C-alpha cells in the first residue's frame, strides 16, 4: 500500500532532528487525570491480559491501569531518562521512528501496542503502522489515542490543519493505507466532566498479510 497523503502533509515548522528536541526530559503528563482514567479503561478493555506489550513513542508514563497484568511492557521512545523513570516498563529502546520507521523487533513479537498522544508527530505514519503490524501477533490490537494538545512546532501539517473528528479520520486512513489491519474502530472516549478530551482509534492485526 502507498501513502495516500503528499509529502507536504507531513511538513513541520521545526524540522530539526527530533532527538535534539526531546533531549531534555519532560516529566509531565500531556492529558489531565480524567483523560488518563478513561485511557486506562480503554486499555483494560482492548489490550490482552498477560501479554507482551509495546509502548510506542513512550515516555515516563504509559497510562496503563494499575491492575493491568501485562507480562512485559517494552517502551520505544526518544528519551532514555524519561523511559527509565517509567514504572510500567520492563525494558526500553531509544529509537526515532521519524528517522527510521523500521522497528527494532522481530516479527510477531508482541501481543498489543499502544501509542498515546504522539501520533501527531509521526512523519512516516503509514510506514510505522505497517511496522507495528509486522511486530504484532495475528489478532493483536494497536491502540492510538490523542487529545487536543500537542507541541505545534513538531506536529505535522495534516494534523494542525484538521479538527478532532478529522484527526480520527486521519488515523483511520493510516491504518487503511498500511494494510494488514481489521476492525478499525474510532471512538470519542472523552470524560463526561469538563477537562481534556480523549479520542482513540484502534484495530487488530489481520491474520492475513497486508
Short mmCIF file of C-alpha atoms in Angstrom, two decimals:
data_model
loop_
_atom_site.label_atom_id
_atom_site.label_comp_id
_atom_site.label_asym_id
_atom_site.label_seq_id
_atom_site.Cartn_x
_atom_site.Cartn_y
_atom_site.Cartn_z
CA UNK A 1 0.00 0.00 0.00
CA UNK A 2 1.19 3.53 -0.73
CA UNK A 3 0.82 6.59 1.45
CA UNK A 4 -2.32 8.44 0.32
CA UNK A 5 -1.02 11.80 1.51
CA UNK A 6 1.53 14.04 -0.24
CA UNK A 7 4.89 14.77 1.43
CA UNK A 8 3.78 18.28 2.40
CA UNK A 9 1.13 16.74 4.67
CA UNK A 10 3.97 15.72 6.98
CA UNK A 11 5.84 19.03 6.92
CA UNK A 12 6.58 20.62 10.30
CA UNK A 13 7.50 24.09 11.43
CA UNK A 14 10.52 22.67 13.25
CA UNK A 15 12.33 20.21 11.00
CA UNK A 16 15.38 19.95 13.27
CA UNK A 17 16.31 16.44 14.45
CA UNK A 18 13.77 15.10 16.91
CA UNK A 19 16.43 13.69 19.23
CA UNK A 20 17.59 17.27 19.79
CA UNK A 21 14.07 18.50 20.61
CA UNK A 22 13.47 15.62 23.05
CA UNK A 23 16.98 15.56 24.56
CA UNK A 24 15.83 17.28 27.76
CA UNK A 25 13.47 15.10 29.82
CA UNK A 26 9.91 16.45 30.09
CA UNK A 27 8.43 14.56 33.02
CA UNK A 28 4.95 15.94 32.67
CA UNK A 29 1.72 14.31 31.53
CA UNK A 30 0.06 15.68 28.42
CA UNK A 31 -3.54 14.88 29.36
CA UNK A 32 -5.34 15.51 32.64
CA UNK A 33 -6.40 12.96 35.26
CA UNK A 34 -9.86 12.44 33.77
CA UNK A 35 -8.48 11.65 30.32
CA UNK A 36 -5.80 9.41 31.84
CA UNK A 37 -8.50 7.45 33.68
CA UNK A 38 -10.60 6.83 30.56
CA UNK A 39 -7.50 5.89 28.59
CA UNK A 40 -6.66 3.33 31.27
CA UNK A 41 -10.16 1.87 31.00
CA UNK A 42 -9.79 1.67 27.22
CA UNK A 43 -6.51 -0.21 27.63
CA UNK A 44 -8.22 -2.58 30.07
CA UNK A 45 -10.98 -3.20 27.52
CA UNK A 46 -8.78 -3.72 24.46
CA UNK A 47 -5.26 -4.85 25.44
CA UNK A 48 -4.81 -8.52 26.35
CA UNK A 49 -4.07 -9.54 29.92
CA UNK A 50 -0.79 -11.32 30.46
CA UNK A 51 0.63 -10.24 27.12
CA UNK A 52 3.84 -8.64 25.94
CA UNK A 53 3.05 -5.01 25.09
CA UNK A 54 4.87 -2.34 23.09
CA UNK A 55 4.52 1.26 24.27
CA UNK A 56 5.29 3.16 21.07
CA UNK A 57 6.75 6.68 21.36
CA UNK A 58 6.98 6.06 25.07
CA UNK A 59 7.78 8.48 27.86
CA UNK A 60 7.84 8.46 31.65
CA UNK A 61 4.24 7.27 32.00
CA UNK A 62 2.35 4.64 29.98
CA UNK A 63 -1.15 5.27 31.41
CA UNK A 64 -1.81 1.55 31.80
CA UNK A 65 -4.34 0.87 34.60
CA UNK A 66 -2.87 -0.13 37.94
CA UNK A 67 -4.38 -3.60 37.71
CA UNK A 68 -3.03 -4.26 34.20
CA UNK A 69 -1.48 -7.71 34.31
CA UNK A 70 0.83 -7.38 31.31
CA UNK A 71 3.64 -9.92 31.30
CA UNK A 72 6.07 -7.37 29.88
CA UNK A 73 5.90 -3.76 28.65
CA UNK A 74 8.62 -2.59 26.26
CA UNK A 75 9.00 1.14 25.66
CA UNK A 76 10.26 2.68 22.46
CA UNK A 77 10.93 6.39 22.55
CA UNK A 78 13.46 9.19 22.25
CA UNK A 79 14.46 9.97 25.83
CA UNK A 80 16.17 7.29 27.90
CA UNK A 81 15.85 9.26 31.16
CA UNK A 82 12.08 9.51 30.79
CA UNK A 83 11.63 5.82 29.99
CA UNK A 84 13.97 4.79 32.81
CA UNK A 85 11.58 6.59 35.19
CA UNK A 86 8.50 4.81 33.81
CA UNK A 87 7.39 2.26 36.45
CA UNK A 88 5.42 0.17 33.94
CA UNK A 89 8.27 -0.51 31.53
CA UNK A 90 10.26 -3.70 31.95
CA UNK A 91 12.70 -2.60 29.23
CA UNK A 92 13.07 0.18 26.70
CA UNK A 93 14.76 1.07 23.42
CA UNK A 94 15.79 4.54 22.24
CA UNK A 95 14.70 4.78 18.62
CA UNK A 96 13.47 7.61 16.38
CA UNK A 97 10.61 6.36 14.17
CA UNK A 98 10.78 9.55 12.10
CA UNK A 99 14.41 8.92 11.23
CA UNK A 100 13.88 5.17 10.73
CA UNK A 101 10.32 3.78 10.70
CA UNK A 102 11.65 0.21 10.84
CA UNK A 103 11.07 -1.07 14.39
CA UNK A 104 14.00 -2.91 16.01
CA UNK A 105 11.98 -6.03 16.84
CA UNK A 106 11.32 -9.43 15.31
CA UNK A 107 8.12 -10.36 13.51
CA UNK A 108 5.09 -11.24 15.68
CA UNK A 109 6.88 -10.37 18.92
CA UNK A 110 4.08 -8.50 20.75
CA UNK A 111 0.50 -9.12 21.90
CA UNK A 112 -0.52 -5.46 21.78
CA UNK A 113 0.75 -1.96 21.09
CA UNK A 114 -0.33 1.46 22.33
CA UNK A 115 0.65 4.93 21.18
CA UNK A 116 -0.63 7.68 23.49
CA UNK A 117 -0.92 11.32 22.40
CA UNK A 118 2.01 11.08 19.98
CA UNK A 119 0.66 10.05 16.57
CA UNK A 120 0.54 13.73 15.54
CA UNK A 121 4.35 13.79 15.45
CA UNK A 122 4.83 10.89 13.02
CA UNK A 123 6.30 11.95 9.69
CA UNK A 124 6.01 8.45 8.19
CA UNK A 125 2.82 7.17 9.87
CA UNK A 126 1.82 4.67 7.20
CA UNK A 127 5.26 3.03 7.31
CA UNK A 128 5.17 2.98 11.13
CA UNK A 129 1.66 1.47 11.21
CA UNK A 130 2.84 -1.18 8.74
CA UNK A 131 5.80 -1.93 11.01
CA UNK A 132 3.57 -2.18 14.07
CA UNK A 133 1.54 -4.77 12.19
CA UNK A 134 4.72 -6.70 11.45
CA UNK A 135 5.79 -6.94 15.10
CA UNK A 136 2.31 -7.87 16.39
CA UNK A 137 0.90 -11.36 16.51
CA UNK A 138 -2.25 -12.04 14.44
CA UNK A 139 -5.31 -10.59 16.16
CA UNK A 140 -3.26 -8.32 18.43
CA UNK A 141 -4.54 -4.73 18.91
CA UNK A 142 -2.87 -1.41 18.21
CA UNK A 143 -4.48 1.42 20.22
CA UNK A 144 -3.80 5.01 19.11
CA UNK A 145 -5.08 7.79 21.40
CA UNK A 146 -4.92 11.55 21.19
CA UNK A 147 -6.34 14.71 22.70
CA UNK A 148 -6.34 18.37 21.66
CA UNK A 149 -2.84 19.17 22.91
CA UNK A 150 0.49 18.97 21.11
CA UNK A 151 3.84 20.62 20.57
CA UNK A 152 2.69 22.58 17.50
CA UNK A 153 6.16 23.10 16.03
CA UNK A 154 6.66 19.32 15.88
CA UNK A 155 3.16 18.25 14.81
CA UNK A 156 2.71 17.55 11.10
CA UNK A 157 0.75 19.91 8.86
CA UNK A 158 -2.04 17.41 8.24
CA UNK A 159 -2.71 17.30 11.98
CA UNK A 160 -2.56 21.02 12.63
CA UNK A 161 -4.90 21.73 9.72
CA UNK A 162 -7.69 19.41 10.86
CA UNK A 163 -10.25 19.15 13.67
CA UNK A 164 -10.53 16.47 16.33
CA UNK A 165 -13.12 14.42 14.36
CA UNK A 166 -10.90 14.77 11.31
CA UNK A 167 -7.94 13.55 13.36
CA UNK A 168 -9.82 10.30 13.94
CA UNK A 169 -10.44 10.00 10.20
CA UNK A 170 -6.74 10.69 9.59
CA UNK A 171 -5.62 7.91 11.92
CA UNK A 172 -8.17 5.55 10.37
CA UNK A 173 -6.67 6.40 6.97
CA UNK A 174 -3.21 5.48 8.30
CA UNK A 175 -4.50 2.04 9.31
CA UNK A 176 -6.22 1.53 5.98
CA UNK A 177 -3.24 2.68 3.92
CA UNK A 178 -0.82 0.50 5.89
CA UNK A 179 -2.89 -2.60 5.20
CA UNK A 180 -2.98 -5.75 7.28
CA UNK A 181 -5.46 -4.38 9.83
CA UNK A 182 -9.03 -5.42 10.59
CA UNK A 183 -11.88 -3.97 12.66
CA UNK A 184 -10.72 -0.36 12.64
CA UNK A 185 -12.71 1.43 15.37
CA UNK A 186 -12.77 5.14 16.25
CA UNK A 187 -14.40 6.45 19.41
CA UNK A 188 -14.71 9.66 21.40
CA UNK A 189 -13.79 8.48 24.90
CA UNK A 190 -13.80 11.94 26.47
CA UNK A 191 -14.78 12.09 30.15
CA UNK A 192 -18.30 13.28 30.89
CA UNK A 193 -16.97 16.07 33.09
CA UNK A 194 -15.10 19.12 31.83
CA UNK A 195 -11.47 18.50 31.04
CA UNK A 196 -9.23 17.21 28.30
CA UNK A 197 -10.97 15.29 25.52
CA UNK A 198 -9.73 11.80 24.69
CA UNK A 199 -10.14 10.13 21.31
CA UNK A 200 -8.96 6.71 20.23
CA UNK A 201 -8.65 4.68 17.06
CA UNK A 202 -7.69 1.03 17.23
CA UNK A 203 -7.55 -2.04 15.07
CA UNK A 204 -6.28 -5.61 15.16
CA UNK A 205 -3.55 -7.17 13.11
CA UNK A 206 -5.12 -9.26 10.41
CA UNK A 207 -4.33 -12.95 10.23
CA UNK A 208 -3.56 -12.41 6.56
CA UNK A 209 -0.63 -10.40 5.16
CA UNK A 210 -1.39 -6.75 4.33
#
